[in-house]
Amino acid sequence: MTATSYGLIWNPSKVDEEKLRKAVAEHLGDDVRWWETTPDDPGHGMAQDAVAAGCSVVIAVGGDGTVRAVAETLAGTDAALGIVPQGTGNLLARNLDVPLENIPAALRRIKGGEPRQIDLGWVRTDDGERAFAVMVGFGVDAQMLVETDDDLKDRAGWLAYVEAMGRAMAGTEMTGVTLTIDDGEPQEVRGHTLLIGNCGMVQGGVRLLPDANLDDGRLDLLLVSADGALQWLDTVRSVVWDNGIRRILTRGESAVSTESTQHLTAERVRVELEQPLAFEVDGEEFGEVSSFEVRVQAGALNVL
């Protein structure tokens, strides 16, 4: 059996180097190649170097930006991605059940785990094409839930996420959207939020895309078009109750759409917007876009 060769890419702004090196030596040994990210490169070049060096496992230590950059570079290679989450959202790590805020536990998972194949999404804008592991879109997205008030979360649990979602939705405006699903005809719709995801869970166990599966070869969409107080309440109820708590209790098999929340699935999506809007990829701001195309690459990435 070929010995595992580890490469480690770490973000110095997210983790203490001495603490990290001690944990790596204890759980993976001393034969680990190290690369440090920079403000200009969150991990692409380092991951390329790790693959070229023959590393069979490339470990991303940092936040969602570092994980996304390394995952994008490893797509289609034989190298497996390991994650030591050190960010705020840690969205892919959450969806993979990687231990959070526990470097030794994350390293033990990498050491003893068996690689599995997952899909990646790719989004093309005027600036080119980039991969995403979790979700892309505009409007009320996962990052807004990440910013939930910590004190309220400690005191109120689920209610903190309801409050955060309400605040985020109140600051959005409806816009015209032309949506083309796979080979279908373009649809003219209106909404203030469109999320397209490879997986759907964010902080607090909230599943914005409850049917999303990391290895089903498809992407899931959520279009939110709430307009007015009653529809805002309908949207929050749909996310938190219908597609959250009740789905868990009843083991519901598919996402519930409502008048203000529509759930769809596709392999390819084209979106044209009535006006340019701020766009996010895996919780990170990527400027404004007026159109974009999204596709899924099935089984693109090996993960631990």
XYZ file of C-alpha atoms in Angstrom, residues 14-16 19-20 23 60-63 83-91 93-94 97-109 146 150 153-154 161 203-204:
41
model
C -6.546 32.261 10.974
C -4.423 30.003 13.165
C -1.451 30.111 15.525
C -0.218 25.394 17.952
C -0.797 24.052 14.446
C -0.888 19.244 16.494
C -6.575 23.333 3.860
C -6.247 25.102 7.217
C -8.292 28.299 7.215
C -11.685 29.692 6.344
C -10.107 20.392 6.009
C -9.058 21.925 9.320
C -11.729 24.636 9.654
C -10.499 27.897 11.159
C -12.917 30.465 9.732
C -16.220 32.000 10.741
C -18.623 30.152 8.472
C -16.750 26.899 7.761
C -19.625 25.980 5.464
C -16.769 21.615 6.813
C -20.228 21.805 8.412
C -19.446 16.967 9.560
C -15.801 17.942 10.013
C -15.080 18.787 13.684
C -15.108 22.551 14.232
C -12.833 24.551 16.553
C -10.824 21.406 17.282
C -7.594 21.054 15.301
C -6.595 17.649 16.750
C -10.039 16.158 16.008
C -9.979 17.451 12.427
C -6.481 16.000 11.918
C -7.551 12.648 13.360
C -10.420 12.576 10.864
C -23.206 33.576 9.877
C -23.900 35.617 19.309
C -27.927 32.821 19.784
C -26.744 31.710 23.237
C -31.467 32.721 13.254
C -24.647 27.860 10.819
C -27.053 26.624 13.446
